[in-house]
Short mmCIF file of C-alpha atoms in Angstrom, two decimals:
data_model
loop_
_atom_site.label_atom_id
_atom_site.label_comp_id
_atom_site.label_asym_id
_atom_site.label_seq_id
_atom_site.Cartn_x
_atom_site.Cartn_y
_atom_site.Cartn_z
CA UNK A 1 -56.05 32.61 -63.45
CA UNK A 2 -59.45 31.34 -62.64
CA UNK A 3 -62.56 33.04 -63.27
CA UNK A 4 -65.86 33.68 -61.83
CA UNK A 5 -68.39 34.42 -64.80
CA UNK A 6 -67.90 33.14 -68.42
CA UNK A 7 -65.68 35.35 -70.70
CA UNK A 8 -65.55 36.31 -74.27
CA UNK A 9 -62.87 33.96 -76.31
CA UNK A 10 -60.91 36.90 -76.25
CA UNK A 11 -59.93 37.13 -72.65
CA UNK A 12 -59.70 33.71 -72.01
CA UNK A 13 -57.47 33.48 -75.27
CA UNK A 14 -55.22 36.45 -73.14
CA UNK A 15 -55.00 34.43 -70.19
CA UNK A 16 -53.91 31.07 -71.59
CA UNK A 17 -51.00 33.32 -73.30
CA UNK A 18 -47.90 31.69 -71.10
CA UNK A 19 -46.02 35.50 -71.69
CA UNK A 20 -48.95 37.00 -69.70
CA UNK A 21 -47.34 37.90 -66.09
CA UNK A 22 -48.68 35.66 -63.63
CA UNK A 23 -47.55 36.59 -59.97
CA UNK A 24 -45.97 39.67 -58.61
CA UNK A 25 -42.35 38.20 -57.60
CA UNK A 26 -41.63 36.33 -55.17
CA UNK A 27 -41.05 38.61 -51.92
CA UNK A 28 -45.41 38.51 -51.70
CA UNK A 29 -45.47 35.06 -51.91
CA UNK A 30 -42.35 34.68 -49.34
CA UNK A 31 -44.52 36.79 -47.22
CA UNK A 32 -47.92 35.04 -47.70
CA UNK A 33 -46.54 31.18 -47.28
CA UNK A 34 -45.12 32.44 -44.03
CA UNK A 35 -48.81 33.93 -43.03
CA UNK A 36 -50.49 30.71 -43.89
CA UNK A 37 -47.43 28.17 -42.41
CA UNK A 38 -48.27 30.19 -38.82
CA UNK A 39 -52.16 30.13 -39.28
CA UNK A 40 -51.55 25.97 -40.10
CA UNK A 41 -48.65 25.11 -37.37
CA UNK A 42 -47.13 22.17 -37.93
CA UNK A 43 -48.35 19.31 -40.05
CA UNK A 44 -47.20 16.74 -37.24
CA UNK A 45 -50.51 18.46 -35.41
CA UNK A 46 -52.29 16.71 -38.31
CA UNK A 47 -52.07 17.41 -42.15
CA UNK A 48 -54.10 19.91 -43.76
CA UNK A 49 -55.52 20.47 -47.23
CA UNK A 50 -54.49 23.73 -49.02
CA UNK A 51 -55.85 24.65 -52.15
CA UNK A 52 -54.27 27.05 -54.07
CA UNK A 53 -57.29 28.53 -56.96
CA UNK A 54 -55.88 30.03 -59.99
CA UNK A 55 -52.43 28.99 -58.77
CA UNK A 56 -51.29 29.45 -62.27
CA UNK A 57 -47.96 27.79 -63.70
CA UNK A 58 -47.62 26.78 -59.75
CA UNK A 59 -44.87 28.98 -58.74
CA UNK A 60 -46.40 30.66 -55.92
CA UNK A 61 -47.60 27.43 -54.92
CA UNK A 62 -43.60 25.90 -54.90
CA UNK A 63 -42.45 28.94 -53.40
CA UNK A 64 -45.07 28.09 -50.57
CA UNK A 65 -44.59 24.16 -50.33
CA UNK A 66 -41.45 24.66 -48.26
CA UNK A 67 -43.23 26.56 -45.52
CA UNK A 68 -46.13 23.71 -45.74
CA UNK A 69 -44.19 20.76 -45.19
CA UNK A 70 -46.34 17.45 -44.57
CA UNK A 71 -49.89 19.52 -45.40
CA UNK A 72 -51.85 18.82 -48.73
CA UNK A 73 -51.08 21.43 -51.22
CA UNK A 74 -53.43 21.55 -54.41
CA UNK A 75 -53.30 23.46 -57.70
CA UNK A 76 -56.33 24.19 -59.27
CA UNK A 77 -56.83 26.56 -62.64
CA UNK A 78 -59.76 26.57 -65.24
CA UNK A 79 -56.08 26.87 -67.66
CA UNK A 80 -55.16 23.54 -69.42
CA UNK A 81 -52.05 25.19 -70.43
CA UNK A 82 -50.95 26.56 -67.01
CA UNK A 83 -52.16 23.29 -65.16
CA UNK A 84 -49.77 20.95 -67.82
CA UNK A 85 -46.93 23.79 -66.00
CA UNK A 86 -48.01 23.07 -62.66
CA UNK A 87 -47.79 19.74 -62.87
CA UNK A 88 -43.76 19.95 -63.17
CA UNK A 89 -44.05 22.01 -59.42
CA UNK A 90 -46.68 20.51 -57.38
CA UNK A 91 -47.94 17.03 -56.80
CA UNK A 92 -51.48 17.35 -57.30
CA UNK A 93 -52.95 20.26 -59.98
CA UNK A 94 -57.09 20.08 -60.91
CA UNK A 95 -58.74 21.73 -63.22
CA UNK A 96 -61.63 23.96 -61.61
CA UNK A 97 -63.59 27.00 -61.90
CA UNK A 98 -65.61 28.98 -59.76
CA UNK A 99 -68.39 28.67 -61.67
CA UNK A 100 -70.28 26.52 -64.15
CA UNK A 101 -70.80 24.18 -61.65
CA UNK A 102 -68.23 25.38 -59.19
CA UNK A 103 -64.89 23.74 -57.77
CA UNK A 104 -64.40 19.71 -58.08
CA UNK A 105 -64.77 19.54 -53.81
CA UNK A 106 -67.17 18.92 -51.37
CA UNK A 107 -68.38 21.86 -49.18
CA UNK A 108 -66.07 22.29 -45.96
CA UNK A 109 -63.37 19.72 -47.20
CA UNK A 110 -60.48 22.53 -47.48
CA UNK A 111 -58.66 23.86 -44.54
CA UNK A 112 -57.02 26.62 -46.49
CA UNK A 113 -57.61 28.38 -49.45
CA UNK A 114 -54.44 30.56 -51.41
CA UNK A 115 -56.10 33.08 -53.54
CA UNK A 116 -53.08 34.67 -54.84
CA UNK A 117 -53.08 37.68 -57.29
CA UNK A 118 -56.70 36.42 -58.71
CA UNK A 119 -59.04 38.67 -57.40
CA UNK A 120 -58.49 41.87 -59.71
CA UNK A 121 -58.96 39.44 -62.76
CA UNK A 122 -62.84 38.61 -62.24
CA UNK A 123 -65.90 39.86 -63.22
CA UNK A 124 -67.67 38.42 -60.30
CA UNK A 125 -65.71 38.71 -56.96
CA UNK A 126 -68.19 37.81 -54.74
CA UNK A 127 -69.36 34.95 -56.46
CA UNK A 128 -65.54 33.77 -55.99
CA UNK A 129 -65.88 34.71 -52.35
CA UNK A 130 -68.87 32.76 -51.94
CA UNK A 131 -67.52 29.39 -53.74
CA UNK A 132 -64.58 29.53 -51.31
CA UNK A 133 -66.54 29.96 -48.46
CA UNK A 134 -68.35 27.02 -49.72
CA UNK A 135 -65.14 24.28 -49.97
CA UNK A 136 -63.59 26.13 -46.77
CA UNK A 137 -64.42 24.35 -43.12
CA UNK A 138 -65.69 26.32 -40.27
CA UNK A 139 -62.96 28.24 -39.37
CA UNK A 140 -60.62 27.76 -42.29
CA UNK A 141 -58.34 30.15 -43.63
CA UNK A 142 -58.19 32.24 -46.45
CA UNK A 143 -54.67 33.87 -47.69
CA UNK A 144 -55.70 36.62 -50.28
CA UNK A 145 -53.03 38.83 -52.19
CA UNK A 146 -53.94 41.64 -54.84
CA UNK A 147 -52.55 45.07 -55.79
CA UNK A 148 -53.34 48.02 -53.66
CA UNK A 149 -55.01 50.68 -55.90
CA UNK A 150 -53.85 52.79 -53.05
CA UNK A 151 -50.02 52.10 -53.13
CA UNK A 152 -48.11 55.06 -52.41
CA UNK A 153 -47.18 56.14 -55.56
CA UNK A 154 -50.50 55.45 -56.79
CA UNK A 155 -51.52 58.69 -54.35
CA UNK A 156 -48.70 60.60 -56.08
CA UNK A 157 -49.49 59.25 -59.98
CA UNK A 158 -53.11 60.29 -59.30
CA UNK A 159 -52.51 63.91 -57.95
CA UNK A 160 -50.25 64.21 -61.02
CA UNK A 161 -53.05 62.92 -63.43
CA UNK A 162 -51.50 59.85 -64.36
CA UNK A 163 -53.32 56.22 -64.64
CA UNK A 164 -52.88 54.27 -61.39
CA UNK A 165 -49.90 51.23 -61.50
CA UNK A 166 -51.66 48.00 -61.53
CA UNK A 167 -54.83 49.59 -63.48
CA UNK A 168 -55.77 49.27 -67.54
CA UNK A 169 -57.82 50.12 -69.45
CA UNK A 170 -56.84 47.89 -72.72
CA UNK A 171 -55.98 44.41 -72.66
CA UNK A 172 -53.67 45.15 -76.28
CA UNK A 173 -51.86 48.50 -74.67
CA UNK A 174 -50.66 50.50 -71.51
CA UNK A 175 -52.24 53.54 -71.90
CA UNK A 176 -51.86 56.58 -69.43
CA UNK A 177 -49.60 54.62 -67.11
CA UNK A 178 -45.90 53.37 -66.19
CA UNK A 179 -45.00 50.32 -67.25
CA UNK A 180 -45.17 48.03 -70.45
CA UNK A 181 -46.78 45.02 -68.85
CA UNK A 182 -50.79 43.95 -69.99
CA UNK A 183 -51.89 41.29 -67.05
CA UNK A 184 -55.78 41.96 -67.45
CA UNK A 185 -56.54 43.57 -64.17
CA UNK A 186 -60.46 44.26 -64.34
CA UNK A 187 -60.91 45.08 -60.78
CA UNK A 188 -58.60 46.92 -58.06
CA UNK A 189 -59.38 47.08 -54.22
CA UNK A 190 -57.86 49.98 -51.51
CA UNK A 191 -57.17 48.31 -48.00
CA UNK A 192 -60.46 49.66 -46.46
CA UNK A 193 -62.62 48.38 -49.79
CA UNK A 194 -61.25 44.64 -49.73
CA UNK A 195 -61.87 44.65 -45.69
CA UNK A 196 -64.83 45.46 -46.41
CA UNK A 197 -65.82 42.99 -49.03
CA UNK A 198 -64.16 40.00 -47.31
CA UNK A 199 -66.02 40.54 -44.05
CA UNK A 200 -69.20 41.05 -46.34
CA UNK A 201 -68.67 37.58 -47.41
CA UNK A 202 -68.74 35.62 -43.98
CA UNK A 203 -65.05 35.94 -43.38
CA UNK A 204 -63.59 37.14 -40.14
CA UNK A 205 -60.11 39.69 -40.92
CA UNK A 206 -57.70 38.44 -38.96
CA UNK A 207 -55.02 40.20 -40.53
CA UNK A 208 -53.54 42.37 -43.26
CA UNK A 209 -50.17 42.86 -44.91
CA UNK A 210 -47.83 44.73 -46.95
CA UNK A 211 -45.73 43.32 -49.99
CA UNK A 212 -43.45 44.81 -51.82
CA UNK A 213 -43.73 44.70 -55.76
CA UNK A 214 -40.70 43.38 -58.00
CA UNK A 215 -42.03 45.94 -60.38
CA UNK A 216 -41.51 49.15 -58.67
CA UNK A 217 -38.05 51.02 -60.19
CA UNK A 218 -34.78 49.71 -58.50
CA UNK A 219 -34.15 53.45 -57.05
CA UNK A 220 -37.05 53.30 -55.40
CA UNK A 221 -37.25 49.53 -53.90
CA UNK A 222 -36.40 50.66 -49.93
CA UNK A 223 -39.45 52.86 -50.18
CA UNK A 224 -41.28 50.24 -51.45
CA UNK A 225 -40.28 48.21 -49.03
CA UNK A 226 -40.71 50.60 -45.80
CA UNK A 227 -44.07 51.08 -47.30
CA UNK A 228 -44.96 47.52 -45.90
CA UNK A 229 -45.38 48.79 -42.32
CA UNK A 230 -48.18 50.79 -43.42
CA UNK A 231 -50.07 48.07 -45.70
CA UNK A 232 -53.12 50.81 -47.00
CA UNK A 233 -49.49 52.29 -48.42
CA UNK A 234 -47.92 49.12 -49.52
CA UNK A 235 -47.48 47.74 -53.36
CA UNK A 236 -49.65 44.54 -52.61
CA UNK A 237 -52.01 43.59 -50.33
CA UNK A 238 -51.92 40.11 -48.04
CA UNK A 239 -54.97 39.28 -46.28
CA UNK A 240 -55.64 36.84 -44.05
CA UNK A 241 -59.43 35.99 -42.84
CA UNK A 242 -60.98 32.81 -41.32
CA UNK A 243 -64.21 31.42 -42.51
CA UNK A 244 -66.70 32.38 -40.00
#
């Protein structure tokens, strides 16, 4: 994951653990190559650069490269140990961080930026936002996917007094919640709030999607997924926004 405001050794020490959870399965990042391959068209219109920040071990990145045929994919993590992964799925993985200096690229030299399941990890969102805007061109595209602290059985969990899925409060422990996973979320965004911030940080919403999550009990994965046509419902949120 890559991060936005220097951390205590501790939770930089949690994310270079390789048994932390790093994406939220594959249908979301089916869903989200697909968004960007559209917003791109074809490479033979002329190759583009992609940059996927915090892209991890690089899976969601390889799951994407299909879609992106011909067009510039890069990895880039502040993670020495997830980069040295990424290397053995993508062709070209930096090491960057969205602060301390800011990513290794010029201003407008991107033409995409994948910003996959990194948002509810940082401190400082819209300092993120900002350094994106920053390596994105006028009019370059920005593929954001996060949980939805509003996903349906969020509503439910809440009414019942239960922690929200996706939400901690420990980075050692679930406490109050389903599920036996620790991933370090810090922050967790509704449809309406991450419209909101996006567009507060020179981005134009073109569009926003449902996922499903791989997480969500096998009984109850077709609600899950007929969630999707209502993304404020949905398990994850996919957003796509151009650079305005």
């Amino acid at each position: 994951m890559t991060t936005t405001t220097p951390v205590s050794n501790g939770l930089r020490d949690f994310y270079e653990d390789p048994a932390v959870p790093v994406a939220s399965g594959t249908p979301r990042s089916l869903r989200q190559a697909r968004m960007l391959a559209a917003a791109l068209g074809p490479a033979t219109a002329g190759a583009k650069t992609v940059l996927d920040i915090g892209c991890g071990d690089g899976t969601a990145a390889a799951t994407a490269a299909p879609f992106l045929a011909g067009h510039r994919l890069v990895g880039v993590d502040w993670s020495q140990d997830a980069l040295r992964r990424a290397h053995a799925r993508l062709p070209y993985a930096v090491r960057g961080e969205l602060t301390d200096g800011g990513l290794p690229f010029a201003s407008g030299t991107a033409d995409a930026v994948l910003f996959s399941e990194v948002i509810e990890h940082l401190v400082d969102p819209d300092g993120a936002l900002d350094e994106i805007r920053r390596v994105l061109r006028p009019g370059g595209h920005l593929m954001l996917s996060t949980p939805n602290l509003a996903a349906w059985y969020n509503r439910a969990l809440l009414l019942a007094g239960v922690q929200p899925v996706f939400s901690e409060v420990s980075l050692r422990a679930i406490h109050g919640r389903p599920g036996t996973e620790v991933v370090g979320h810090l922050r967790l965004c509704t449809a309406r709030a991450l419209r909101e911030l996006v567009t507060a940080s020179g981005f134009e919403v073109v569009r926003l999607r449902g996922a499903p999550f791989h997480g969500v009990p096998r009984p109850l994965r077709p609600l899950d997924r007929l969630a999707c046509a209502v993304p404020s419902a949905a398990s994850l949120l996919l957003l796509h926004a151009r650079r305005t």
